[in-house]
mmCIF file of C-alpha atoms and ligand atoms in Angstrom:
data_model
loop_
_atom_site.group_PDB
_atom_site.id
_atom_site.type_symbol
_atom_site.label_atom_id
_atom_site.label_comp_id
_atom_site.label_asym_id
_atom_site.label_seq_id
_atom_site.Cartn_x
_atom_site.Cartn_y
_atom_site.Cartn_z
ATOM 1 C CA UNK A 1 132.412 91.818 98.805
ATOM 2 C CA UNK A 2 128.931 91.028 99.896
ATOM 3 C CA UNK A 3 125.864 91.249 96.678
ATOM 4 C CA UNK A 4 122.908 93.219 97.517
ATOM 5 C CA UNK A 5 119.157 92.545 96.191
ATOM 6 C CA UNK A 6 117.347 95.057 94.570
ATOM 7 C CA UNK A 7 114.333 95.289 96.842
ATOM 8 C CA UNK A 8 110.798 96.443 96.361
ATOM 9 C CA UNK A 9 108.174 96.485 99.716
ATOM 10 C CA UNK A 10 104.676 95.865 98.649
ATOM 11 C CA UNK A 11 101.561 97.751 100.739
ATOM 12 C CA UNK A 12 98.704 95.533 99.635
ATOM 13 C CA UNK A 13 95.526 93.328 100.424
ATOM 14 C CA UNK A 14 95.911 89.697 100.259
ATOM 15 C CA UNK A 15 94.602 86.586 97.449
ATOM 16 C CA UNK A 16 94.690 83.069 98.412
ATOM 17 C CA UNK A 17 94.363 81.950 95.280
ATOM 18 C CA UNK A 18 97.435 83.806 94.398
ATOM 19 C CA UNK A 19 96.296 85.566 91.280
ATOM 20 C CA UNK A 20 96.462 89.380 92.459
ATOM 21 C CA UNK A 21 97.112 91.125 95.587
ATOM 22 C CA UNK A 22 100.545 90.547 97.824
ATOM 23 C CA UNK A 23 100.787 86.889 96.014
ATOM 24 C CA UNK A 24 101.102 88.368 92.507
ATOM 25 C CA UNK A 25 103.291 91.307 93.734
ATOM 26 C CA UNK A 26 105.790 88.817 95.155
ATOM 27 C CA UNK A 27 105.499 86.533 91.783
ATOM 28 C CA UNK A 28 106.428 89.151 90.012
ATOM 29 C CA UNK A 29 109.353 91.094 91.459
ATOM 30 C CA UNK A 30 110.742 87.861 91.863
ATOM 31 C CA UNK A 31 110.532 86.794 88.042
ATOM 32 C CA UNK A 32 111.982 90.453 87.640
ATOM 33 C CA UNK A 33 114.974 89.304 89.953
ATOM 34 C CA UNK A 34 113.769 91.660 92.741
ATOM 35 C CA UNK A 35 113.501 91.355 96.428
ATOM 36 C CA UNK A 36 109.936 91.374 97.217
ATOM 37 C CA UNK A 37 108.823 92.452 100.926
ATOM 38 C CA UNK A 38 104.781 92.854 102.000
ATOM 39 C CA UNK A 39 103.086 94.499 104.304
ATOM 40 C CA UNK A 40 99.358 93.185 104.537
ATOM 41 C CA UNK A 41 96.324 95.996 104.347
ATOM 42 C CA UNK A 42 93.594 93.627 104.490
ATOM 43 C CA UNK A 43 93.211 89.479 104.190
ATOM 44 C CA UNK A 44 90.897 88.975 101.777
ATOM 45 C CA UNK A 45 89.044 86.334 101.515
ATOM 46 C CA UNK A 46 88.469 85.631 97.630
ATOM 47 C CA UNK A 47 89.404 83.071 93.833
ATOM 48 C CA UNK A 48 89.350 83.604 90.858
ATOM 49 C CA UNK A 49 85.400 83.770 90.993
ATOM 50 C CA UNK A 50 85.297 86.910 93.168
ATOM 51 C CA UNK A 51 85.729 88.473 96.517
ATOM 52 C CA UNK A 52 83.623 86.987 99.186
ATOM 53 C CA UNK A 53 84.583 88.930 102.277
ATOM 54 C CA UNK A 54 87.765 91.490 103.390
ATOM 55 C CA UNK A 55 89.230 91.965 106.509
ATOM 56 C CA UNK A 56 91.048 95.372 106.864
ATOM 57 C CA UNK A 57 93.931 95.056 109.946
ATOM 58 C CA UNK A 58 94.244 98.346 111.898
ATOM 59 C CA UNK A 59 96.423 101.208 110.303
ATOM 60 C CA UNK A 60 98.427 100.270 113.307
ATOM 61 C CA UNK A 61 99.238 96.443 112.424
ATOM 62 C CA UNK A 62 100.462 97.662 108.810
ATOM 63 C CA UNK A 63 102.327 100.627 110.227
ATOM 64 C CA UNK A 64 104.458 97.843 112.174
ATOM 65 C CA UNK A 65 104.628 95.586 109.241
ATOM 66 C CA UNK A 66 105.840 98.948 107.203
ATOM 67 C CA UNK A 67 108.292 100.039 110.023
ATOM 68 C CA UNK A 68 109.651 96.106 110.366
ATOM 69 C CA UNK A 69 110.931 96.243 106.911
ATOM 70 C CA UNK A 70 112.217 99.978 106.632
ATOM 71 C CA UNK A 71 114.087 99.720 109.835
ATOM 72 C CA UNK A 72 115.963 96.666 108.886
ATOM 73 C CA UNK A 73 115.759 95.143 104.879
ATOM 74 C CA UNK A 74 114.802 99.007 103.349
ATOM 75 C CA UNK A 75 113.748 99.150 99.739
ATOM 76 C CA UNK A 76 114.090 100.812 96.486
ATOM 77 C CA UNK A 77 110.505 101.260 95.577
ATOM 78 C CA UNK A 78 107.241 101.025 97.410
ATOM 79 C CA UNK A 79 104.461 99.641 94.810
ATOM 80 C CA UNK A 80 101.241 100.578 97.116
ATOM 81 C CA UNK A 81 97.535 98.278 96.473
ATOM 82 C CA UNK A 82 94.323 97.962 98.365
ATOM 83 C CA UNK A 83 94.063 100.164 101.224
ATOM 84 C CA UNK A 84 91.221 100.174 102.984
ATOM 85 C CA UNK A 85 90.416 103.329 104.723
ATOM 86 C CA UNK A 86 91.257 107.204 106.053
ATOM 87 C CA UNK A 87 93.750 105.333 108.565
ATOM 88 C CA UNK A 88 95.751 103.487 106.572
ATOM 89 C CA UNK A 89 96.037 106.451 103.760
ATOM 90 C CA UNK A 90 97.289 109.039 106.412
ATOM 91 C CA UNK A 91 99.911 106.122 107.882
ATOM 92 C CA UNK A 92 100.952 104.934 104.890
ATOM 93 C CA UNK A 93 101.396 108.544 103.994
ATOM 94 C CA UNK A 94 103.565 109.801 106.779
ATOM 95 C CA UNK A 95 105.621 106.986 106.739
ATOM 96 C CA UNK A 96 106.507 107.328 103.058
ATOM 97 C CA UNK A 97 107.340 110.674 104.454
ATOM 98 C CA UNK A 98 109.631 109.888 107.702
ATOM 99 C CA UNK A 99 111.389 107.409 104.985
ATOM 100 C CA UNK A 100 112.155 109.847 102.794
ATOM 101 C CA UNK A 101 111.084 107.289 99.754
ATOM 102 C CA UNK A 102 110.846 108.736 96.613
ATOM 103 C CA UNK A 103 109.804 106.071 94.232
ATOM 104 C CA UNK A 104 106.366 105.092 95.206
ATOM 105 C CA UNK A 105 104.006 103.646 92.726
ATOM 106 C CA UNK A 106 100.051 103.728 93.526
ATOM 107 C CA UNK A 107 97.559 101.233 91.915
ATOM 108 C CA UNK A 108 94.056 103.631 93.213
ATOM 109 C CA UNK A 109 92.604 100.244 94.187
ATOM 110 C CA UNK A 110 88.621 101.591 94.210
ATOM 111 C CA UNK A 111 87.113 98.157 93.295
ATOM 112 C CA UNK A 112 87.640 94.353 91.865
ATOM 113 C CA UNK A 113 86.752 93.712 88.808
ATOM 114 C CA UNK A 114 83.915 91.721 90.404
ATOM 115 C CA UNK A 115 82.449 94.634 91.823
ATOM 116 C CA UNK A 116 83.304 94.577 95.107
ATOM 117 C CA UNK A 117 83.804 97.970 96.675
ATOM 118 C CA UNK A 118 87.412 98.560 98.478
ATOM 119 C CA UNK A 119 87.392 102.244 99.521
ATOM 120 C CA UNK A 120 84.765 104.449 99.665
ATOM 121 C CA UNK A 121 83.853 108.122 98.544
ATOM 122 C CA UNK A 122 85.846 109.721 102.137
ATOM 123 C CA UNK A 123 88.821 107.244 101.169
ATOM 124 C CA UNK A 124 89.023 108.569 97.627
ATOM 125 C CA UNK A 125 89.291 111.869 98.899
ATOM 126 C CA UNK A 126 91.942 110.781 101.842
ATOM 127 C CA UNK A 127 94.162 109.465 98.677
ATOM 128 C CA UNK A 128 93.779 112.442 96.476
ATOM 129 C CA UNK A 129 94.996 115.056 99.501
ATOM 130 C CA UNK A 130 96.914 112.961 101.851
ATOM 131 C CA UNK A 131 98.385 110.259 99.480
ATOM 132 C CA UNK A 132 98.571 111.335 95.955
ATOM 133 C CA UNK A 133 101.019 114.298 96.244
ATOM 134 C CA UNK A 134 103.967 111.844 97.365
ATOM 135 C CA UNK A 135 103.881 109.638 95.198
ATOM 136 C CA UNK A 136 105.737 109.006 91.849
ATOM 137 C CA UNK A 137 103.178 107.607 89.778
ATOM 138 C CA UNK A 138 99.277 106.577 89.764
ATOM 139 C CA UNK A 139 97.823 103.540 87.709
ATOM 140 C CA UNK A 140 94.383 104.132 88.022
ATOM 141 C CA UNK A 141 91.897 102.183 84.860
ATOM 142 C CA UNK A 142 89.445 104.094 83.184
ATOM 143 C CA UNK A 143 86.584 103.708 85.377
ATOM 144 C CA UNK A 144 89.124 104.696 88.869
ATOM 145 C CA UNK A 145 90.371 107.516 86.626
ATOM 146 C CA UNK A 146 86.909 108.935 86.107
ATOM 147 C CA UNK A 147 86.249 108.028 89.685
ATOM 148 C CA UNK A 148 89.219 110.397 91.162
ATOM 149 C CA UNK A 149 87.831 113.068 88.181
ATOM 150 C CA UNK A 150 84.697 113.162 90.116
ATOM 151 C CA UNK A 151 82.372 112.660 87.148
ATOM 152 C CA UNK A 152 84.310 116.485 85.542
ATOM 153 C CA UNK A 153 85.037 113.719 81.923
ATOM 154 C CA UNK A 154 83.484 110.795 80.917
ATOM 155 C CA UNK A 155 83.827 107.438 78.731
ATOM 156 C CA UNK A 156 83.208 109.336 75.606
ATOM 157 C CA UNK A 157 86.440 111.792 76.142
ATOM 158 C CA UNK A 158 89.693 111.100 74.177
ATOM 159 C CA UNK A 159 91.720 109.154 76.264
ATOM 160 C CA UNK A 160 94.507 111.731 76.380
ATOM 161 C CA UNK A 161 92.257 114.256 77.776
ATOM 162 C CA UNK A 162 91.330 112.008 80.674
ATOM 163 C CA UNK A 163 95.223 111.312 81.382
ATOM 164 C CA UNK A 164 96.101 115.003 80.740
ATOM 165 C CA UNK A 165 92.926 115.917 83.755
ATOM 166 C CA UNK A 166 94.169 113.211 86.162
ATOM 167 C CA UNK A 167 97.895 114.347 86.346
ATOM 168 C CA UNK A 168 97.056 117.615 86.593
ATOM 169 C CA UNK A 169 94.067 116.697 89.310
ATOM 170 C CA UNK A 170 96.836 114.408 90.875
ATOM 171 C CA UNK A 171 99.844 117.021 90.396
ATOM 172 C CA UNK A 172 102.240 113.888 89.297
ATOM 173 C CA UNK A 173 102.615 111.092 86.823
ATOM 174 C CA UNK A 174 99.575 108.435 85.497
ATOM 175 C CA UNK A 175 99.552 105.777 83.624
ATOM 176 C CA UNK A 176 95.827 105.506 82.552
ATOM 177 C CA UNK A 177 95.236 101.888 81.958
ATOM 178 C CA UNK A 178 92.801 101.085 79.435
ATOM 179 C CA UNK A 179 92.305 97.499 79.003
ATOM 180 C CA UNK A 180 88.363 97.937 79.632
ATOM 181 C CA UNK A 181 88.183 100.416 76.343
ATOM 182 C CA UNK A 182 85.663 99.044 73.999
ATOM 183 C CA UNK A 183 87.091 101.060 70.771
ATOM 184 C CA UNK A 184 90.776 99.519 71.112
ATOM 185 C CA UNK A 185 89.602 96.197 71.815
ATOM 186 C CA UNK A 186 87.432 95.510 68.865
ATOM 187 C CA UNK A 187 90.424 97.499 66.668
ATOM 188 C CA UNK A 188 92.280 94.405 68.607
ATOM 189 C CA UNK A 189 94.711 95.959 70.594
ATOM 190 C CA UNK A 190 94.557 97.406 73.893
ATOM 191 C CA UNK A 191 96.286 100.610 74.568
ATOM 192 C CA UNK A 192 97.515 102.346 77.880
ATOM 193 C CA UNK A 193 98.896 106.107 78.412
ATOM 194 C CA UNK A 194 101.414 107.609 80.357
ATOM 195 C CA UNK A 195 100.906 111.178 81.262
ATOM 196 C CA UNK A 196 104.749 111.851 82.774
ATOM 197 C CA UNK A 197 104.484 114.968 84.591
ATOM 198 C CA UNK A 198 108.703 114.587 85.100
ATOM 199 C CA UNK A 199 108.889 115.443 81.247
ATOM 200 C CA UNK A 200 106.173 118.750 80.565
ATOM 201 C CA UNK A 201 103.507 116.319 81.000
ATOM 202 C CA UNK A 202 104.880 114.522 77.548
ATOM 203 C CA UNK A 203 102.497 111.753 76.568
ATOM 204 C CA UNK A 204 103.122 107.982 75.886
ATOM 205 C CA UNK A 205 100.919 105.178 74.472
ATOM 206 C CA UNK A 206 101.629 101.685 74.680
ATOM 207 C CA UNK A 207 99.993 99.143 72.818
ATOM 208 C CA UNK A 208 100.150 95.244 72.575
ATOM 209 C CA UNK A 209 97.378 92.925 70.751
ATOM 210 C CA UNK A 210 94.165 92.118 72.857
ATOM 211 C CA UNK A 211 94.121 88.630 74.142
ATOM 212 C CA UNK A 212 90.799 87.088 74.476
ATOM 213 C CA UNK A 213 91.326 84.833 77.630
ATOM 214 C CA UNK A 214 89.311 85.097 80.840
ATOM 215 C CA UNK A 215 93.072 84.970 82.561
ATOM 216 C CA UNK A 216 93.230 88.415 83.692
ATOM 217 C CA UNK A 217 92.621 88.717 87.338
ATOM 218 C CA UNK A 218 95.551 90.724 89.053
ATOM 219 C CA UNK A 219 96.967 92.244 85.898
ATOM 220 C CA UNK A 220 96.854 96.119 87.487
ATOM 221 C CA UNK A 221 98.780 94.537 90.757
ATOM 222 C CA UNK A 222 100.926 92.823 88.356
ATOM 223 C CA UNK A 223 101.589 95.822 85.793
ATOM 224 C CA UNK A 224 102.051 97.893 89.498
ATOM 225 C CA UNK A 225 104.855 95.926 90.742
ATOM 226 C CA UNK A 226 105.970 95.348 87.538
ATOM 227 C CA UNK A 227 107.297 99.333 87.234
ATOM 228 C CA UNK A 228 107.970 99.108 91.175
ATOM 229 C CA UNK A 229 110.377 96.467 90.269
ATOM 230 C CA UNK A 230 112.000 98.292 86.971
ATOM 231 C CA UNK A 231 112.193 101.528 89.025
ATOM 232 C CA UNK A 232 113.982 99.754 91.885
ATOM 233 C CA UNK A 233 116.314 97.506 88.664
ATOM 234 C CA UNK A 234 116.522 101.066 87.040
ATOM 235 C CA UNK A 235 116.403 104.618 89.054
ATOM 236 C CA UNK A 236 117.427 106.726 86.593
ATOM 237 C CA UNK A 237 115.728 105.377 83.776
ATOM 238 C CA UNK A 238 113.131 107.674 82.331
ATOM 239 C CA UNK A 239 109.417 106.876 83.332
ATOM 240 C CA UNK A 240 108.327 105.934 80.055
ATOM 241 C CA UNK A 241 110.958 103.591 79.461
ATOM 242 C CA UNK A 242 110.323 101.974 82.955
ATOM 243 C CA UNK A 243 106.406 101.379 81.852
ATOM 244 C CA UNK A 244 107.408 100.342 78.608
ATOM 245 C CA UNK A 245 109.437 97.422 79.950
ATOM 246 C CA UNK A 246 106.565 96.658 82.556
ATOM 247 C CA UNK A 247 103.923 96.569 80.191
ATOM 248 C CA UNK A 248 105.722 93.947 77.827
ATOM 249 C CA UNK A 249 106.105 91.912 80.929
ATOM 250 C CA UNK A 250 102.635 92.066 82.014
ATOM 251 C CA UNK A 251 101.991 91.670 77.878
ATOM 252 C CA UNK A 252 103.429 88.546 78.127
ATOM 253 C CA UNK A 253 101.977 87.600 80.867
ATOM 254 C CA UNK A 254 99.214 87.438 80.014
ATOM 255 C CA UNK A 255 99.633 85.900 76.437
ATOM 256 C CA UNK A 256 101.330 82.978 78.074
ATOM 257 C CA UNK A 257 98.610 82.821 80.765
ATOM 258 C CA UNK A 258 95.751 82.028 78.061
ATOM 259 C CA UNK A 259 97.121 78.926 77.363
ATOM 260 C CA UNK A 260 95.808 77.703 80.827
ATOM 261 C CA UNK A 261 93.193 76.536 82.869
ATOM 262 C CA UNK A 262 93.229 77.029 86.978
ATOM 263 C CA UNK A 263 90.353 77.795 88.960
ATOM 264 C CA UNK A 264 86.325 78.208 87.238
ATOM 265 C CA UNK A 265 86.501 81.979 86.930
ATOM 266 C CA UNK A 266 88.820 84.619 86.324
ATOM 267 C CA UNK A 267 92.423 82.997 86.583
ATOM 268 C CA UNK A 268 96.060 84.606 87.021
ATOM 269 C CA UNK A 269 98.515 85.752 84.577
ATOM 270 C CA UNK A 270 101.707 83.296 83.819
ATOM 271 C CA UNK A 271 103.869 84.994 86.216
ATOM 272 C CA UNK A 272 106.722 83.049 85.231
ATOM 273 C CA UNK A 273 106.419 83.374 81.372
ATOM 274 C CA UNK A 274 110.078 84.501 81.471
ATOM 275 C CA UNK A 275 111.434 81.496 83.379
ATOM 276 C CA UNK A 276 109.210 78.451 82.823
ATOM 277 C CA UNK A 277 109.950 75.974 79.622
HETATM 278 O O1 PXL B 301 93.749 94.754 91.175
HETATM 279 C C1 PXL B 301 92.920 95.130 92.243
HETATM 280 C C2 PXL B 301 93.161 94.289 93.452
HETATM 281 C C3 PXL B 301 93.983 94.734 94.451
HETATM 282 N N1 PXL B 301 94.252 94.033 95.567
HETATM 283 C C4 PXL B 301 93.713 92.837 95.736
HETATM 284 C C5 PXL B 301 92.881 92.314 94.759
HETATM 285 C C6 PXL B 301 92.585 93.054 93.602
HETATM 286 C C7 PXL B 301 91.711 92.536 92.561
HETATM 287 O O2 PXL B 301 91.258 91.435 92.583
HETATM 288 O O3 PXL B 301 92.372 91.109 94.919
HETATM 289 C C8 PXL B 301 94.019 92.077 96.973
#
């Protein structure tokens, strides 16, 4: 009797310096013992100081990359990243479609950290209507979440309000990451919410102790393929037990990841923290 891998396919843009992007989504399905295929949105051209310049392929290069894994390795999970424009939404979307794949996870990948801009306003929009409604769950931060709101909330609105707005505004799950929250962070914690629209919209909050480290670049692609990974491990597990398994991973992570130094700027999280002496 032949074993079969557990297998995620990851729709993202690329990182050299292998902190986010494809590179992290491959780290870290493999730490989670998962099968980790890619199809590349964009090359981009960037370290751990910033993005310097992007290269978007044609929808029609990543619909072949899509279609070369679906018609032969097939997955249990899609975890979606960067995409770049209306083209590759609407392919990405009717291919999830013709697949019939269910457990999709989208990181709303608006901008890096470093300000650089990755889809713009007619993008957004091309997510919310074309993407958005199949799709399991959405992992948008704080500023992407008040992005997709269309400035309807703010910074100053309780954090469940926002998450309670965006699943209803995205008619399915989201996790509302808020790492960037000032109030949490000098309590010393940071805190993210799951709005599960599979349960009555039931809410959960997940905690872990703020880490002051500059290591931090790639942590929503990581937390992303992270739950990609535990959804593929675990497809009948409840959502909120799926996220709270991905968030200790990425937790750790990035605990173990502060003990280094790679790169002058922002550098990765400890991928490996699980495997590594
Ligand atoms: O986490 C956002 C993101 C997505 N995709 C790529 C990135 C980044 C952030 O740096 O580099 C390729």
């Amino acid at each position: 009797m032949m074993k079969h891998y557990t297998r995620i396919l990851s729709i993202a843009g690329t990182d050299p310096s292998a902190g986010a992007g494809i590179q992290a989504d491959i780290k870290t399905a493999s730490a989670l013992g998962v099968y980790c295929t890619t199809a590349i949105t964009a090359i981009v051209d960037q370290n751990t100081l910033g993005v310097r310049n992007i290269l978007p392929l044609s929808a029609e290069w990543v619909e072949g990359q899509i279609r070369a894994v679906l018609d032969d390795v097939g997955t249990d999970a899609i975890k979606i990243g960067m995409l770049c424009n209306k083209e590759q939404i609407s392919m990405v979307a009717k291919l999830i479609k013709e697949y019939g794949i269910r457990n999709v996870v989208l990181d709303p990948v608006l901008a890096s950290t470093s300000g650089a801009t990755f889809l713009k306003e007619e993008g957004l929009r091309f997510l919310l209507q074309e993407l958005i409604p199949h799709v399991r769950l959405v992992t948008p931060n704080i500023p992407e979440g008040l992005h997709i709101l269309s400035g309807a909330m703010s910074e100053d609105d309780q954090m469940e309000d926002i998450a309670r707005a965006l699943t209803s505004c995205c008619g399915t799950s989201v996790l509302l990451k808020g790492g960037h929250l000032k109030d949490a962070t000098e309590k010393g914690l940071t805190m993210d919410m799951l709005c599960d629209a599979e349960t009555g919209n039931n809410i959960t909050t997940y905690t872990h102790e703020y880490i002051s480290t500059p290591n931090t670049h790639g942590t929503g692609c990581t937390l992303s393929s992270a739950i990609a990974s535990y959804i593929a491990l675990n497809p009948d597990m409840p959502m909120c037990d799926v996220v709270a398994k991905a968030h200790d991973y990425v937790a750790n992570a990035i605990k173990a990841a502060a003990e280094y130094e790679i790169g002058k700027g922002h550098g990765p999280l400890h991928h490996f923290w699980n495997k590594w002496n």
